[in-house]
Short mmCIF file of C-alpha atoms in Angstrom, two decimals:
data_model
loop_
_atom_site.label_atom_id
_atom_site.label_comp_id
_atom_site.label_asym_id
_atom_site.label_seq_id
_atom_site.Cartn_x
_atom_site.Cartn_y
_atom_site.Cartn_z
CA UNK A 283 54.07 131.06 -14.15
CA UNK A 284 57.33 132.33 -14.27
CA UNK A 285 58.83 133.70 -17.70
CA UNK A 286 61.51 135.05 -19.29
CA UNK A 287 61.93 138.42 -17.16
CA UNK A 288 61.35 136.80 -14.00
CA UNK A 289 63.88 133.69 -14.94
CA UNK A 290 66.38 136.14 -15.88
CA UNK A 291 66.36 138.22 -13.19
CA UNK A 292 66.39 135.26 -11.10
CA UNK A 293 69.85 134.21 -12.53
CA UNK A 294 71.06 136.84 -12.16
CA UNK A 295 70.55 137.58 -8.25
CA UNK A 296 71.80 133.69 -8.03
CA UNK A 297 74.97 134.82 -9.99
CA UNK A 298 75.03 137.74 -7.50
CA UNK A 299 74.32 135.91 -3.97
CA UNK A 300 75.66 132.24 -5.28
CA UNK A 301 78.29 131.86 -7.79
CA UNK A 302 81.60 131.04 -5.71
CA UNK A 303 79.83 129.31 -3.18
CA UNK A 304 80.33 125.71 -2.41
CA UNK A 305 77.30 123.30 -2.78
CA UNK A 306 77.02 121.17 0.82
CA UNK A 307 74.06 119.24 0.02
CA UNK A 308 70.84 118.69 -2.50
CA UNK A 309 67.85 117.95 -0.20
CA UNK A 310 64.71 116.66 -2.52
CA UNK A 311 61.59 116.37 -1.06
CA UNK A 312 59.31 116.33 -3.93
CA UNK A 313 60.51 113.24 -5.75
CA UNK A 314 58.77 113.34 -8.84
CA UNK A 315 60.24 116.81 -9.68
CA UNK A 316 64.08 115.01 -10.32
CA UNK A 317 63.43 114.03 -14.18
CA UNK A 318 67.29 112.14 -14.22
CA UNK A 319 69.31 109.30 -12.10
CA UNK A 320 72.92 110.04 -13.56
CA UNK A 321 74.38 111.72 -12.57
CA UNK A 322 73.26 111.70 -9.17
CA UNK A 323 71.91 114.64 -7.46
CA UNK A 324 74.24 113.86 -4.71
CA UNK A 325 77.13 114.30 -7.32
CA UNK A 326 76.60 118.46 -6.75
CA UNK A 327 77.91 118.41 -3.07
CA UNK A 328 81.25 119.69 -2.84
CA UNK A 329 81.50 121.64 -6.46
CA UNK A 330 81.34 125.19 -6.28
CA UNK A 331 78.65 127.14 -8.06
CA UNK A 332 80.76 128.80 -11.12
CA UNK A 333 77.64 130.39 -13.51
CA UNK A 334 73.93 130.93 -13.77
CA UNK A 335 72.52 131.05 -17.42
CA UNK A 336 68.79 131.15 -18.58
CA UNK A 337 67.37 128.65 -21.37
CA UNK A 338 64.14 130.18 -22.47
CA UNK A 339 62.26 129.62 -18.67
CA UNK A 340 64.69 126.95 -17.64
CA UNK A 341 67.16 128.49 -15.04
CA UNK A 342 70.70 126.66 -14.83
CA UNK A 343 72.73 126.65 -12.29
CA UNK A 344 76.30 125.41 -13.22
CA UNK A 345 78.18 123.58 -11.02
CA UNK A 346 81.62 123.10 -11.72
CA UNK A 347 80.64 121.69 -15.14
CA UNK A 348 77.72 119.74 -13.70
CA UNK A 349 74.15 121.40 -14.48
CA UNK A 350 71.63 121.83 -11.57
CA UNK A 351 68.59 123.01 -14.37
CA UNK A 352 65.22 123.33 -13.25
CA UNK A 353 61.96 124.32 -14.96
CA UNK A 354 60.02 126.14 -12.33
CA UNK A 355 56.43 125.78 -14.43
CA UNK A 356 53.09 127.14 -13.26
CA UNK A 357 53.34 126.58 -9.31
CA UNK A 358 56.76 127.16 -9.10
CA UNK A 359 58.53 128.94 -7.43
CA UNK A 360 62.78 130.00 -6.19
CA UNK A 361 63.24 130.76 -2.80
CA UNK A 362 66.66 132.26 -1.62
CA UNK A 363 67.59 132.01 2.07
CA UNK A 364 70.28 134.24 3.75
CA UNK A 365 70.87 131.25 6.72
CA UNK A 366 69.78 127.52 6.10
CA UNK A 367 71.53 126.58 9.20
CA UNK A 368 69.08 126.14 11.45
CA UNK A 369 66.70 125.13 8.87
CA UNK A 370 64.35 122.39 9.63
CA UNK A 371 65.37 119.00 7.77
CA UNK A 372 63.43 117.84 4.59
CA UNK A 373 60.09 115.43 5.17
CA UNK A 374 58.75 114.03 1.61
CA UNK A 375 55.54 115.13 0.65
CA UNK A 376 55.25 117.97 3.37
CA UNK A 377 54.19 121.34 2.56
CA UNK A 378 55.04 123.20 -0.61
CA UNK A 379 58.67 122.40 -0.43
CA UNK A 380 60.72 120.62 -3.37
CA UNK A 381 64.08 120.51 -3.32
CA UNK A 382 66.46 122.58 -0.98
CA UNK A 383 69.89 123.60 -2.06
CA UNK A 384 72.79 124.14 0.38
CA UNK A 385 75.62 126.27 -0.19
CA UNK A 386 78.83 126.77 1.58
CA UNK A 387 79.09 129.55 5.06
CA UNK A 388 80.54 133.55 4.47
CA UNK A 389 82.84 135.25 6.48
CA UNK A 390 79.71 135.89 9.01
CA UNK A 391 79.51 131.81 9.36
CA UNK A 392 76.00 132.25 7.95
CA UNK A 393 75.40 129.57 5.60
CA UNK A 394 73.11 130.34 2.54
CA UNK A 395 71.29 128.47 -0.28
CA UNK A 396 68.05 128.63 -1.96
CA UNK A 397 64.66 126.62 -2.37
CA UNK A 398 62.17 125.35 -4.39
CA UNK A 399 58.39 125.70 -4.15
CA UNK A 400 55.55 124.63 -5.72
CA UNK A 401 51.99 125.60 -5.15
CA UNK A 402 48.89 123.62 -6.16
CA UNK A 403 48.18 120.53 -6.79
CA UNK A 404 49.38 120.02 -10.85
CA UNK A 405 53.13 118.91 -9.48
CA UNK A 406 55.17 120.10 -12.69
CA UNK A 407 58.33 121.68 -11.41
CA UNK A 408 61.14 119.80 -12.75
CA UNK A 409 64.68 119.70 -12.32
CA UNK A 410 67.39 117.79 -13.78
CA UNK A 411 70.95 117.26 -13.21
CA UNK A 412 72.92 117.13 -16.33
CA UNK A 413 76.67 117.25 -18.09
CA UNK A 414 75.56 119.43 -20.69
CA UNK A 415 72.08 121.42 -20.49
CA UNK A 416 71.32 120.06 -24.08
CA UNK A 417 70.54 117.48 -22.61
CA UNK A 418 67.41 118.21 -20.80
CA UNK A 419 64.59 117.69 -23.62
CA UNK A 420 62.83 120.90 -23.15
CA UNK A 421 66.35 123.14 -23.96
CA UNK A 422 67.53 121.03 -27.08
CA UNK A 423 64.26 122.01 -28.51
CA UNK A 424 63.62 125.23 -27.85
CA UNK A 425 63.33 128.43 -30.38
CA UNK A 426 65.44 131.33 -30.77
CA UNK A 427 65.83 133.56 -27.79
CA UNK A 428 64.02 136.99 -28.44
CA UNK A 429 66.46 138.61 -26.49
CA UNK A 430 69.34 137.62 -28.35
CA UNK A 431 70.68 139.63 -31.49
CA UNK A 432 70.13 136.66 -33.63
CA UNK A 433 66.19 137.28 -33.15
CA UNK A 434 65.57 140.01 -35.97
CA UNK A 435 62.44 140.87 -37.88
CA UNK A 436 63.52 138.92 -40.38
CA UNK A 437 63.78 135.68 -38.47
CA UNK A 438 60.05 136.33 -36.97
CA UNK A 439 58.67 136.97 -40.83
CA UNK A 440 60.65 133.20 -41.44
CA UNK A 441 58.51 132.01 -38.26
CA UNK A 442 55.05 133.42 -38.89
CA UNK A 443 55.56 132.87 -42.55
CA UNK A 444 52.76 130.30 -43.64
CA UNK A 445 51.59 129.42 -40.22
CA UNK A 446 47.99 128.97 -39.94
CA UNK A 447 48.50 129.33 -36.38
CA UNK A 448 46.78 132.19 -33.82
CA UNK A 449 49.72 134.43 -33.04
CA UNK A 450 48.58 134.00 -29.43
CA UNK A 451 49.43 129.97 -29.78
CA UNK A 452 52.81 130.74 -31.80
CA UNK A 453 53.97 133.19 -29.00
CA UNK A 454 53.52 130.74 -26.02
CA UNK A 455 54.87 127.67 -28.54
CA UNK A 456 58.71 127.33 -26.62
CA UNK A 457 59.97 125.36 -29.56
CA UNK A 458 59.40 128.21 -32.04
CA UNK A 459 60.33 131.22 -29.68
CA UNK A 460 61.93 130.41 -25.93
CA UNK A 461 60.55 132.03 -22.71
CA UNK A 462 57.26 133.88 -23.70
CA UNK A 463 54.02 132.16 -22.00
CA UNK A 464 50.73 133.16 -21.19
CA UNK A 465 51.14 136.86 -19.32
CA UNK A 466 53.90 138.10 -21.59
CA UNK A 467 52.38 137.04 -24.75
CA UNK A 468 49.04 138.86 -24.18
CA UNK A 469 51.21 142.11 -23.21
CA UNK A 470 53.20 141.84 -26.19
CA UNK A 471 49.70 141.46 -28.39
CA UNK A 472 48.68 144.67 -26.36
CA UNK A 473 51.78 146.75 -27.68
CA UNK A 474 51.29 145.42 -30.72
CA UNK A 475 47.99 145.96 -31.30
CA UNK A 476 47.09 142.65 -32.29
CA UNK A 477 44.45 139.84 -31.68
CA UNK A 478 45.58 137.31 -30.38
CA UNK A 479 43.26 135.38 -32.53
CA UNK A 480 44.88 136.25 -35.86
CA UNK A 481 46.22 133.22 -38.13
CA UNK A 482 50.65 133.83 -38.36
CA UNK A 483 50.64 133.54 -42.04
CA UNK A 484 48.64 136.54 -42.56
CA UNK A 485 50.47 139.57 -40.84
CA UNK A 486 52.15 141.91 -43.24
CA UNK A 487 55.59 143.22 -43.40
CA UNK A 488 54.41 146.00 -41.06
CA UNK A 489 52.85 144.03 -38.59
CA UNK A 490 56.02 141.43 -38.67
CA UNK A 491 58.06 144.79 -37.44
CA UNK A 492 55.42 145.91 -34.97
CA UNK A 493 54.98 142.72 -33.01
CA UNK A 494 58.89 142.20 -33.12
CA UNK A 495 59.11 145.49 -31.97
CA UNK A 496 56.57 144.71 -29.18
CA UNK A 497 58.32 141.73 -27.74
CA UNK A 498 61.48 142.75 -27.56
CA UNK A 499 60.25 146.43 -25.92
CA UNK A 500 58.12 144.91 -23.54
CA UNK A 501 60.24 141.77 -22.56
CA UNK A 502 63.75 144.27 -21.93
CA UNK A 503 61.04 146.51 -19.94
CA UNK A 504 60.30 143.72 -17.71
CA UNK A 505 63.83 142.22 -17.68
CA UNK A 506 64.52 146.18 -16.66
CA UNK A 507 61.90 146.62 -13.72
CA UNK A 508 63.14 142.99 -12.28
CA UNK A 509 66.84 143.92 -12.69
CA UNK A 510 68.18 143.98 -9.09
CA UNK A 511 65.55 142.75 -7.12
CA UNK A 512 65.19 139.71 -4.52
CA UNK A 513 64.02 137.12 -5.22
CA UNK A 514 60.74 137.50 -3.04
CA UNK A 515 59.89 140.35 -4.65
CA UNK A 516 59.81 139.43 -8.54
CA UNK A 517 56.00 138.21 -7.85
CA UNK A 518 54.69 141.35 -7.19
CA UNK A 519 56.86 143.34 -9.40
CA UNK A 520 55.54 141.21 -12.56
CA UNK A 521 52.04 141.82 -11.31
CA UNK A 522 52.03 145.71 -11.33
CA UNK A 523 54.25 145.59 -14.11
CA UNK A 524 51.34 144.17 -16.76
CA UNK A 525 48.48 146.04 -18.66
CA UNK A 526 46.35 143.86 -19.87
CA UNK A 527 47.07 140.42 -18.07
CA UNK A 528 45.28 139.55 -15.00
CA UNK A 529 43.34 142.50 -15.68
CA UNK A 530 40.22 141.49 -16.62
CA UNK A 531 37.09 144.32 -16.01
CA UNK A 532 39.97 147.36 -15.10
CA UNK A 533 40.33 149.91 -17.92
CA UNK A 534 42.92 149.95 -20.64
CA UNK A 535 45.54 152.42 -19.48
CA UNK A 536 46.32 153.18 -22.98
CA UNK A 537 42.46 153.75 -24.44
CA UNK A 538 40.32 153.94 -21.32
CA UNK A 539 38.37 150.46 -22.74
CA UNK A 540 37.71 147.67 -20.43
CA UNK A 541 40.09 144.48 -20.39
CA UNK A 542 38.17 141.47 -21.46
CA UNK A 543 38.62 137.96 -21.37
CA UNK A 544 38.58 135.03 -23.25
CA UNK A 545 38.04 131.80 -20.25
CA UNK A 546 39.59 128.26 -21.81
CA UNK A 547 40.17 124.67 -19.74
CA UNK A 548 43.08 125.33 -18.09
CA UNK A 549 43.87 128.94 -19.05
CA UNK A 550 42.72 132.48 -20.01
CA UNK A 551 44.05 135.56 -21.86
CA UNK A 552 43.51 139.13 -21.50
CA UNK A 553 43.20 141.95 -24.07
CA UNK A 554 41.43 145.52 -25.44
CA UNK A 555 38.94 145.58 -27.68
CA UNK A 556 39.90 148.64 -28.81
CA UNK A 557 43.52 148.78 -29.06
CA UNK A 558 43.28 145.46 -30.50
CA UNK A 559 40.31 143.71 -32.25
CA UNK A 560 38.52 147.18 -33.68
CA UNK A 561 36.42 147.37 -30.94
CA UNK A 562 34.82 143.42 -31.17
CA UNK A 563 35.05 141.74 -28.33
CA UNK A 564 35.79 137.87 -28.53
CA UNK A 565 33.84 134.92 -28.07
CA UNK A 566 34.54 133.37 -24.40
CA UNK A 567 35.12 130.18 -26.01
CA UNK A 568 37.91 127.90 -26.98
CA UNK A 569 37.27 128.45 -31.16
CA UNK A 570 36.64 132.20 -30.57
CA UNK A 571 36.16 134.13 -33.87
CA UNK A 572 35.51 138.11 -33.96
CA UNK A 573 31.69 138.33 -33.05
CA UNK A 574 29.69 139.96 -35.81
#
């Protein structure tokens, strides 16, 4: 699933390669991924594409005051094309295609735009076209930004204060901090030292600086490493980029330990017994508690 490092570097090689550009034509294929009816998608065509922003993982594409926003979820992906000329038209429910996005010819006649995928079968990409992005549901409720200066250690001891959640839940919640989810969270956990098992409410002063530390370190690293490249690379660079995530049965690069795992439903997370739970390893199961 994209996150915050890959979203952001995605706007910005869009505000690179497509701000100033025209919008021809919104092609959707995957119908259930538009979320709104007004305006119309069709509304875009002929605006020209003035800004990019990020909202937590929602990417928004702005449009001459009209919002293309779109929330690229687990099988999601952006595509950017140098030449959509000659690109085959749009047939609903055909391949991994969603929507296509046409944008007005260079000087070299070559006319560009971008496209998006979604692998898998749990269809959750979703895009919306919108006056004002407050309007899509999922920004007007999201938390603070951790990359923004308002997020300071004080504002995270306000957040964990007298939750009785696992710091691993509060991490991935987007409507108390925006654009952390399931690979960046265990990384940040990593550099903090910290099982992701342990209730909010109890981390002291110190560890309320530590774990701020840790996601704003590791989230400008990645936002660093993406910085500058295509768009069909950012996979690959997140993957080589993480230390604990994905990781399972490699050895800590920090300690030499082997990456475990705890397995749930629909997910799993990564971590180091010894950099982070004294050495214990977890129970593989959805109420996991330190083993004794």
């Amino acid at each position: 699933m994209p996150e915050l490092p890959e979203v952001e570097a995605l706007a910005e090689f869009l505000r690179e390669h497509a701000v100033g550009r025209a919008v021809i034509g919104v092609d959707v294929t995957a119908f259930q991924a538009l979320k709104t009816v007004d305006p119309p998608v069709t509304a875009l065509a002929g605006l020209l594409v003035t800004g990019v922003a990020r909202h937590g993982k929602f990417l928004d594409v702005d449009c001459d005051g009209l919002h293309f926003v779109t929330h690229l979820a687990r099988g999601g992906w952006l595509r950017w094309r140098d030449d959509l000329t000659g690109a085959k038209p749009v047939r609903p429910g055909k391949g991994p295609l969603a929507v296509r996005v046409r944008l007005s010819p260079g000087e070299d006649g070559r006319a560009p735009g971008f496209e998006l995928t979604e692998a898998g079968t749990q269809k959750r990409l979703a895009v919306y076209v919108v006056r004002d992005p407050q309007d899509v549901p999922g920004i007007a409720g999201l938390g603070p930004d951790p990359l923004s200066e308002d997020f300071t250690p004080d504002l995270l001891k306000t957040i964990v204060s007298g939750s009785r959640t696992q710091i691993k839940g509060l991490l991935r919640d987007q409507k108390v901090i925006a654009g952390i989810g399931n690979a960046y969270s265990d990384e940040v956990l990593h550099v903090a030292k910290m099982s992701p098992f342990k209730i909010a409410g109890t981390l002291t002063d110190g560890q309320v600086a530590d774990l701020h530390d840790a996601i704003v370190s590791t989230l400008r690293d990645a936002v660093g490493r993406a910085r500058g490249l295509a768009a069909k690379d950012l996979k690959s660079e997140k993957k080589s980029g993480l230390r604990v995530h994905g990781r399972t049965g490699e050895a800590c690069e920090v300690c030499g330990d082997t990456i475990r795992e705890v397995s749930f439903a629909d997910s799993s997370l990564q971590y180091c017994p010894t950099c982070q739970t004294g050495g214990k390893p977890l129970a593989d199961r959805r109420l996991s508690r330190l083993l004794k």
